[in-house]
XYZ file of C-alpha atoms in Angstrom:
398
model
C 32.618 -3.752 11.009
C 30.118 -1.513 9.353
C 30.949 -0.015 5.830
C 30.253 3.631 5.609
C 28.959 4.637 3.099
C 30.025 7.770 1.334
C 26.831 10.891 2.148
C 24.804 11.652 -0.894
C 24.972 15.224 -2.251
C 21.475 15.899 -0.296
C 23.388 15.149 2.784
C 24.850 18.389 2.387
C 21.978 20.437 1.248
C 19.115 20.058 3.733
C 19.973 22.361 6.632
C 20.645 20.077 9.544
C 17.903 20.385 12.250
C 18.713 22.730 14.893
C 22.335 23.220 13.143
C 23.792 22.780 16.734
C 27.386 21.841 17.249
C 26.225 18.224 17.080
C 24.983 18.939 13.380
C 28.458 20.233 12.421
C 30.482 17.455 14.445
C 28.300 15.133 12.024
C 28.950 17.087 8.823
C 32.742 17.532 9.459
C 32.897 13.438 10.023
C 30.727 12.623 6.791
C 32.891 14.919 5.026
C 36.025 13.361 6.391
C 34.742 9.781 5.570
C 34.287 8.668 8.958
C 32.476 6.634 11.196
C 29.743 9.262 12.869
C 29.307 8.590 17.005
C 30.449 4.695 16.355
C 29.195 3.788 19.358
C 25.860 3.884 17.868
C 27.000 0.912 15.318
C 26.026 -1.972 17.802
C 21.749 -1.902 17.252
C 21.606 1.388 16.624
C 18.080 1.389 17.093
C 18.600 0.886 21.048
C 20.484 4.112 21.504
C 19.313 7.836 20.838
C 19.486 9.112 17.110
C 17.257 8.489 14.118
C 15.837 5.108 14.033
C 16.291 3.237 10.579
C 13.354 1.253 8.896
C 13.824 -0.334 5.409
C 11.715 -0.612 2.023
C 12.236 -2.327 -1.270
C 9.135 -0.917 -3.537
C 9.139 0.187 -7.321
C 10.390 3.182 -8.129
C 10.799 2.736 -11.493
C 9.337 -0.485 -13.931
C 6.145 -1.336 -15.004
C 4.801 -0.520 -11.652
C 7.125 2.496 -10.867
C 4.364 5.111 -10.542
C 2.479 2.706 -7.801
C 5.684 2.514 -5.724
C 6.852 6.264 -6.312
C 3.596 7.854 -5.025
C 3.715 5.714 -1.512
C 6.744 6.484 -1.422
C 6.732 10.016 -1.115
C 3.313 10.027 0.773
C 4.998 7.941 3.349
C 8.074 10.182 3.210
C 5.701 13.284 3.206
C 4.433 11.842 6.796
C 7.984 10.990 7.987
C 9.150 14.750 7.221
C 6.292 15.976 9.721
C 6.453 14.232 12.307
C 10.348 14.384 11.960
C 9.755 18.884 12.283
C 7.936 18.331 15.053
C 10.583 16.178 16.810
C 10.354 13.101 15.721
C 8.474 10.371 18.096
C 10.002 9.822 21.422
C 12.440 12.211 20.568
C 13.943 10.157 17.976
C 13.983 11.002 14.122
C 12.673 8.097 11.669
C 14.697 7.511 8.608
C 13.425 5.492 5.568
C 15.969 3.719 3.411
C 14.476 3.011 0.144
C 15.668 0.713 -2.169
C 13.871 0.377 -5.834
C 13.465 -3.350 -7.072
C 11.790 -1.707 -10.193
C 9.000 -4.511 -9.359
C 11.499 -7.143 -10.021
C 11.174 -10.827 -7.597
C 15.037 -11.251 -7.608
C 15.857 -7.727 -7.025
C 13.543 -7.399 -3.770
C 14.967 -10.059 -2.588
C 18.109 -8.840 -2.415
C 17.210 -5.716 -1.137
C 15.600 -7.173 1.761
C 18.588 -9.459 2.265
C 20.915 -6.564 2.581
C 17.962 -5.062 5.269
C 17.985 -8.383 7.344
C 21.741 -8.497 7.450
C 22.061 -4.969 8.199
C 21.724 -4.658 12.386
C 20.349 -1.237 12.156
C 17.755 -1.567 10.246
C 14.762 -1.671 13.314
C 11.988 -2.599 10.778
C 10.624 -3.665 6.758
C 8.217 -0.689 6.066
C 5.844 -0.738 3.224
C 7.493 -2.989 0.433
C 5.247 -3.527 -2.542
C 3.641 -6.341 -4.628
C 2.072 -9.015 -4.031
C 5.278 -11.948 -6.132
C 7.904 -9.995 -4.098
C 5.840 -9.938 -0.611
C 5.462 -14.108 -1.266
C 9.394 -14.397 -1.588
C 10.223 -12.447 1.026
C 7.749 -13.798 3.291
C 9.638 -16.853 4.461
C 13.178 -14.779 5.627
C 10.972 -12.060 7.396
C 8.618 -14.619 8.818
C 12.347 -16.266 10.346
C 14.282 -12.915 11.212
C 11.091 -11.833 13.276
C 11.990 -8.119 12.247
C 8.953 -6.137 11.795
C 7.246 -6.516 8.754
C 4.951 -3.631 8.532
C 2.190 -2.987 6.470
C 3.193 -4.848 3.021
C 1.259 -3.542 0.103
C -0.610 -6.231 -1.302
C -4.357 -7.096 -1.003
C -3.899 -10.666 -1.366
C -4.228 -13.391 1.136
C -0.644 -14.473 0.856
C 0.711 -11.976 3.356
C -2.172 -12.219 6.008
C -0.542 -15.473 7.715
C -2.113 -16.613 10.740
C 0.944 -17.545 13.072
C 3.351 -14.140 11.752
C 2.784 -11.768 14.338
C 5.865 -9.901 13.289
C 3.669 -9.358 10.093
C 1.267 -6.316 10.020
C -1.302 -5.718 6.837
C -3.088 -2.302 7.234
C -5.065 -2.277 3.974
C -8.241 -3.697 2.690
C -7.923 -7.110 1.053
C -8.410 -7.683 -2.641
C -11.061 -9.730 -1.082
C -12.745 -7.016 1.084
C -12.934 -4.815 -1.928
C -14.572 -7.568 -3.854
C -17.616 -8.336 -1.472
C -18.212 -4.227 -0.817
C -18.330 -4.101 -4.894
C -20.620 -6.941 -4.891
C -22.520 -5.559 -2.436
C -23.366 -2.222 -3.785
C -24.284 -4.119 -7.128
C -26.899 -6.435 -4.875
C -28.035 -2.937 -3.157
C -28.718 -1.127 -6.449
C -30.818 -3.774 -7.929
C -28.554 -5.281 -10.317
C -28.705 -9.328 -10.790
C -26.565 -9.727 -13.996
C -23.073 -9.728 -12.734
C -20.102 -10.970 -15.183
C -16.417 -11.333 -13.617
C -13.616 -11.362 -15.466
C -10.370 -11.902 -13.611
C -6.644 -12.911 -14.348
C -5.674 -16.122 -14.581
C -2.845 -15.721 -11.756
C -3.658 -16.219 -7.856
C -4.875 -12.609 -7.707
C -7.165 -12.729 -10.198
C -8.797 -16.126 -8.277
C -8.681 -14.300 -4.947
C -11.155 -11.268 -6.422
C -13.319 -13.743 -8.143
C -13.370 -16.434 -5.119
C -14.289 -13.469 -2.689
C -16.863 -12.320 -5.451
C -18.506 -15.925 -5.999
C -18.781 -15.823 -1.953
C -20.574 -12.833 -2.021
C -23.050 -13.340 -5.137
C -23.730 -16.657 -3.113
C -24.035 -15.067 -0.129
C -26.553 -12.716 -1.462
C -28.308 -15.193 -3.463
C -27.605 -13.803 -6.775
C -27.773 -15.634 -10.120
C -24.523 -17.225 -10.844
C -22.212 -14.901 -12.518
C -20.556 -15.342 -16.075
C -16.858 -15.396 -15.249
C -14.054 -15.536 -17.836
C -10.202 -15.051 -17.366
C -7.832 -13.030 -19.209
C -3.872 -14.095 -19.247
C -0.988 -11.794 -17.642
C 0.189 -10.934 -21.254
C -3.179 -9.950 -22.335
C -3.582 -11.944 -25.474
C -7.250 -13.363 -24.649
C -8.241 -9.876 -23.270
C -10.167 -9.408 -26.579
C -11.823 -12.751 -26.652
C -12.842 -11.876 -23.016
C -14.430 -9.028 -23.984
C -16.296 -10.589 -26.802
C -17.570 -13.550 -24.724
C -19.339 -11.021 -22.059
C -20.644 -8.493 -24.196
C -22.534 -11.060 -25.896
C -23.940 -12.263 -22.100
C -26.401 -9.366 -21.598
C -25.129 -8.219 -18.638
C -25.865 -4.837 -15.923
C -22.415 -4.863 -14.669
C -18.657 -6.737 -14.784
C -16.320 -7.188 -11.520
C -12.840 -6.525 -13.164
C -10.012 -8.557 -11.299
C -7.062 -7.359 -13.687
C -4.465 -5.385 -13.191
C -2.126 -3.413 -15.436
C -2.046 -4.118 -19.335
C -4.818 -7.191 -19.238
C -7.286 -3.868 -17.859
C -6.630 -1.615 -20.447
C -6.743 -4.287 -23.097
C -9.879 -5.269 -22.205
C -11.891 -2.123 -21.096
C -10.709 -0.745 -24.724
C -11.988 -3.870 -25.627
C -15.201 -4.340 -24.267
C -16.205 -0.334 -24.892
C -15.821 -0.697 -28.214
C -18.431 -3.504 -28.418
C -20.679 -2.541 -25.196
C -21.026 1.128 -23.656
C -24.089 0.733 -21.411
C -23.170 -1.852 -18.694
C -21.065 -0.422 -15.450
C -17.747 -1.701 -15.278
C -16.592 -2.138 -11.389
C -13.053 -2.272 -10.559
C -10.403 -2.614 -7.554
C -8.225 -0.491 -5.843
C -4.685 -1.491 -7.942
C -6.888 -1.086 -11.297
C -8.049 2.580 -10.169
C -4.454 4.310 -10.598
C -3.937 7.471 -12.185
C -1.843 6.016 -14.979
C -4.411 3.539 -15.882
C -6.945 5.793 -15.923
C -4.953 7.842 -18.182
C -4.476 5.541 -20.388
C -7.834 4.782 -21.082
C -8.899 8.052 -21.681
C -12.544 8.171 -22.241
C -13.208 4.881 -22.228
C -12.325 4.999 -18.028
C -15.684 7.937 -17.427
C -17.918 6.360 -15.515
C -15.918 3.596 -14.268
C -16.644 2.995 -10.695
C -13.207 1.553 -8.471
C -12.871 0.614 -5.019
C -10.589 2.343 -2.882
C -9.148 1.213 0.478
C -8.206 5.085 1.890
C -10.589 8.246 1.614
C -10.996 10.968 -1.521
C -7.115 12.677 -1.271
C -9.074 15.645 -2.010
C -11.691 15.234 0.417
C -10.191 17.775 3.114
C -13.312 17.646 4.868
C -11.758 14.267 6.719
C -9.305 15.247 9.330
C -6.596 12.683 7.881
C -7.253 13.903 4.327
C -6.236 17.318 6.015
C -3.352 16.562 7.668
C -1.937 14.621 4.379
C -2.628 17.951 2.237
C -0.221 20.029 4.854
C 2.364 17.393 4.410
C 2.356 16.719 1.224
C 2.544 20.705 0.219
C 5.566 21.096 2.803
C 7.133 18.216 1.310
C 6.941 20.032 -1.630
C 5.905 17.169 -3.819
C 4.957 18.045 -7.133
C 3.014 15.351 -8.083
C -1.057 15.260 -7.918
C -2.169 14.076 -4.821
C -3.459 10.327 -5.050
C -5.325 7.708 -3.611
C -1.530 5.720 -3.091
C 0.316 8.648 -1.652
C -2.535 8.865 0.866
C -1.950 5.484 1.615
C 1.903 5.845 1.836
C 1.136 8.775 4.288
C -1.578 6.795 6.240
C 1.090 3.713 6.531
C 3.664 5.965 7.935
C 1.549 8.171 10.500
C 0.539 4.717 12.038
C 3.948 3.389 11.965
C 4.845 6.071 14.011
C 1.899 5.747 16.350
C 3.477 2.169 16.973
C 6.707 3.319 17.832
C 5.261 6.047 20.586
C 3.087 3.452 22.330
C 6.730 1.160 22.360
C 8.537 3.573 24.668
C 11.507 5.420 24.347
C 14.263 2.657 23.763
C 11.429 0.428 21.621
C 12.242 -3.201 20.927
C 11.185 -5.031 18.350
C 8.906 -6.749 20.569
C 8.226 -3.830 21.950
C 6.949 -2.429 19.080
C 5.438 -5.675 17.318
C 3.151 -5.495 20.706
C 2.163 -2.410 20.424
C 0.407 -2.938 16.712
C -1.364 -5.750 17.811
C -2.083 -3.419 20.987
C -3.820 -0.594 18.094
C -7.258 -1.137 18.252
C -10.337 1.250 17.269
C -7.605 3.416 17.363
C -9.285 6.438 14.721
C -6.375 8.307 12.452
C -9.296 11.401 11.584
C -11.356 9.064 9.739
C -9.554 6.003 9.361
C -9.578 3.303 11.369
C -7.085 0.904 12.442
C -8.134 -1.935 14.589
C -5.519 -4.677 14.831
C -7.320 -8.306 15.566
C -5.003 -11.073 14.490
C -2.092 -12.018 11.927
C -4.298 -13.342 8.943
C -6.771 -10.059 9.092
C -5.815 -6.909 7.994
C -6.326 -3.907 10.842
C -8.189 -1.636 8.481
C -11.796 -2.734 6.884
C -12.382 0.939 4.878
C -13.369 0.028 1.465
C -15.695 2.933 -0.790
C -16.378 3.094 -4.156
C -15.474 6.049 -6.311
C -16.119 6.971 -9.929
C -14.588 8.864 -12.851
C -15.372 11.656 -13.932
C -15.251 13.014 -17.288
C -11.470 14.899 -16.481
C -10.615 11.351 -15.601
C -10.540 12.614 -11.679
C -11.461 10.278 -9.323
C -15.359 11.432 -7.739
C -17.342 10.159 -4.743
């Protein structure tokens, strides 16, 4: 038997679409505590009504602003296509559960999704330690993982076909930084990565490159997850006469060593990735972030001049978010719009087969300026990597 669960106060709020006699039927039985159209309880997914996907992400913890903005971008995207009637005829609704970036907790939260014989797919869960340990149960359940946000190598596995990575790789972003260095002249390159495996993914994928392009060998030193060496770091490659450092950190290990290494050195270019380049971050380096230049793996959010861009701004004002639009929420939105494109090309009763056939079945398929263009498990389907800078209001510039 299914437990019901009691309806959140929302439940009640949100006029019911079309407010038929359906909508009512459905109201009267959540109020009453029962079971609504139990027929539906066996695989739900494989009759009418909304179809159910599942997330575990951060909505709160050190990384809760990360997890929070895809969230509602990918929400924001739901909510549209959801107005316009959903896709096939069938509403999508995301259950979100936060795991505050915690290994244990996602765990358990995808647990409860596996075990759960509604939920049709994994949408979207975040980080790169919780994607690792949930890997091997998704990998076995053959539910639709779909695209996990991490950059990192671990999730791109070349026999997981239930397993679909949209964005960039921490490695893509690396060798387009690299590049643009090489293009602009500069020679003196200095990495400085975390001493976890993504930190040695950026700098392997940056060696490759400088290699590649037969640059001198860079100066490379690591920085610990609790930051301590950050200032030592800074130190060492200040005093390396350098043009410009590849930054593989992420979270307190960036700030402590940007506010490090400004205070010593302002004229070399510091180049960062994607998970550096958040709003918070930014923030909290205040000056010291102008004229930072980050990789991003979606377009400007602000650039309405790109068709997705535009479509995103609509949703995201009906959704009536409040928050700035950013680089992540983008993201969230872009990860949802091609989930649903999935789930058209699966046909109206979609299987999971179905639909794990139809993502390897997206190619050059062009969202307004964003390409998807599925190959195989251990590539990611979208290659879009540009670099942005920051401005002196700490906004995010082409």
């Amino acid at each position: 038997m299914h437990a019901h669960h009691a309806p959140s106060p929302q439940a009640f709020s949100q006029p019911t679409a079309g407010g038929g006699p359906l909508a009512r039927r459905r109201l009267i039985a959540a109020i009453a505590g029962l079971p609504v159209l139990a027929a539906a309880g066996r695989n739900a997914w494989a009759q009418e009504g909304a179809l159910r996907i599942g997330q575990s992400t951060a909505l709160t913890g050190p990384l809760g602003d990360l997890g929070s903005a895809m969230h509602q971008g990918a929400k924001a995207a739901f909510a549209a296509i959801n107005a316009r009637g959903g896709v096939n005829g069938r509403s999508i609704e995301l259950v979100t559960r936060d795991d505050a970036y915690d290994v244990a907790k996602a765990v358990a939260n995808v647990d409860a999704f596996l075990a759960d014989r509604d939920t049709f797919a994994l949408f979207n869960c975040m980080g790169t330690p919780m994607i690792e340990a949930m890997l091997p149960k998704v990998i076995d359940s053959g539910v639709p993982f779909f695209a996990p946000f991490t950059g990192a190598q671990v999730s791109r596995v070349k026999t997981a076909r239930n397993v679909f990575n949209i964005r960039a790789s921490y490695g893509d972003e690396a060798e387009k930084l690299v590049q643009h260095l090489a293009t602009i002249g500069i020679r003196r390159i200095g990495v400085v990565y975390q001493n976890n495996a993504f930190g040695k993914e950026v700098y392997g994928a940056a060696r490759q490159s400088i290699d590649r392009l037969k640059l001198p060998e860079a100066t490379s030193v690591t920085v610990e997850s609790n930051a301590s060496d950050a200032g030592a770091a800074a130190t060492r490659l200040a005093g390396a006469n350098l043009e410009a450092i590849v930054i593989g950190l992420a979270g307190k290990p960036t700030l402590e060593f940007v506010k490090a290494f400004r205070a010593q050195q302002r004229g070399v270019t510091l180049y960062a990735l994607s998970v550096m380049g958040t709003a918070a971050t930014v923030k909290a380096l205040g000056p010291d972030a102008t004229g930072m230049a980050i990789s991003q793996v979606v377009p400007l959010p602000t650039h309405v001049v790109t068709p997705v861009v535009r479509d995103f701004q609509a949703a995201w004002k009906a959704s009536g978010a409040t928050a700035d639009a950013s680089h992540l929420a983008l993201e969230g939105y872009i990860n949802a719009r091609v989930f649903a494109e999935a789930l058209q090309r699966a046909g109206r009763n979609p299987t999971r087969a179905a639909f794990i056939d139809a993502t390897w079945n997206l190619r050059k398929w062009d969202l307004g300026g964003f390409e998807i263009n599925a190959s195989t498990p251990e590539r990611n389907a979208s290659r879009f990597v540009e670099l942005t800078l920051v401005g002196r209001d700490g906004r995010f510039v082409r």
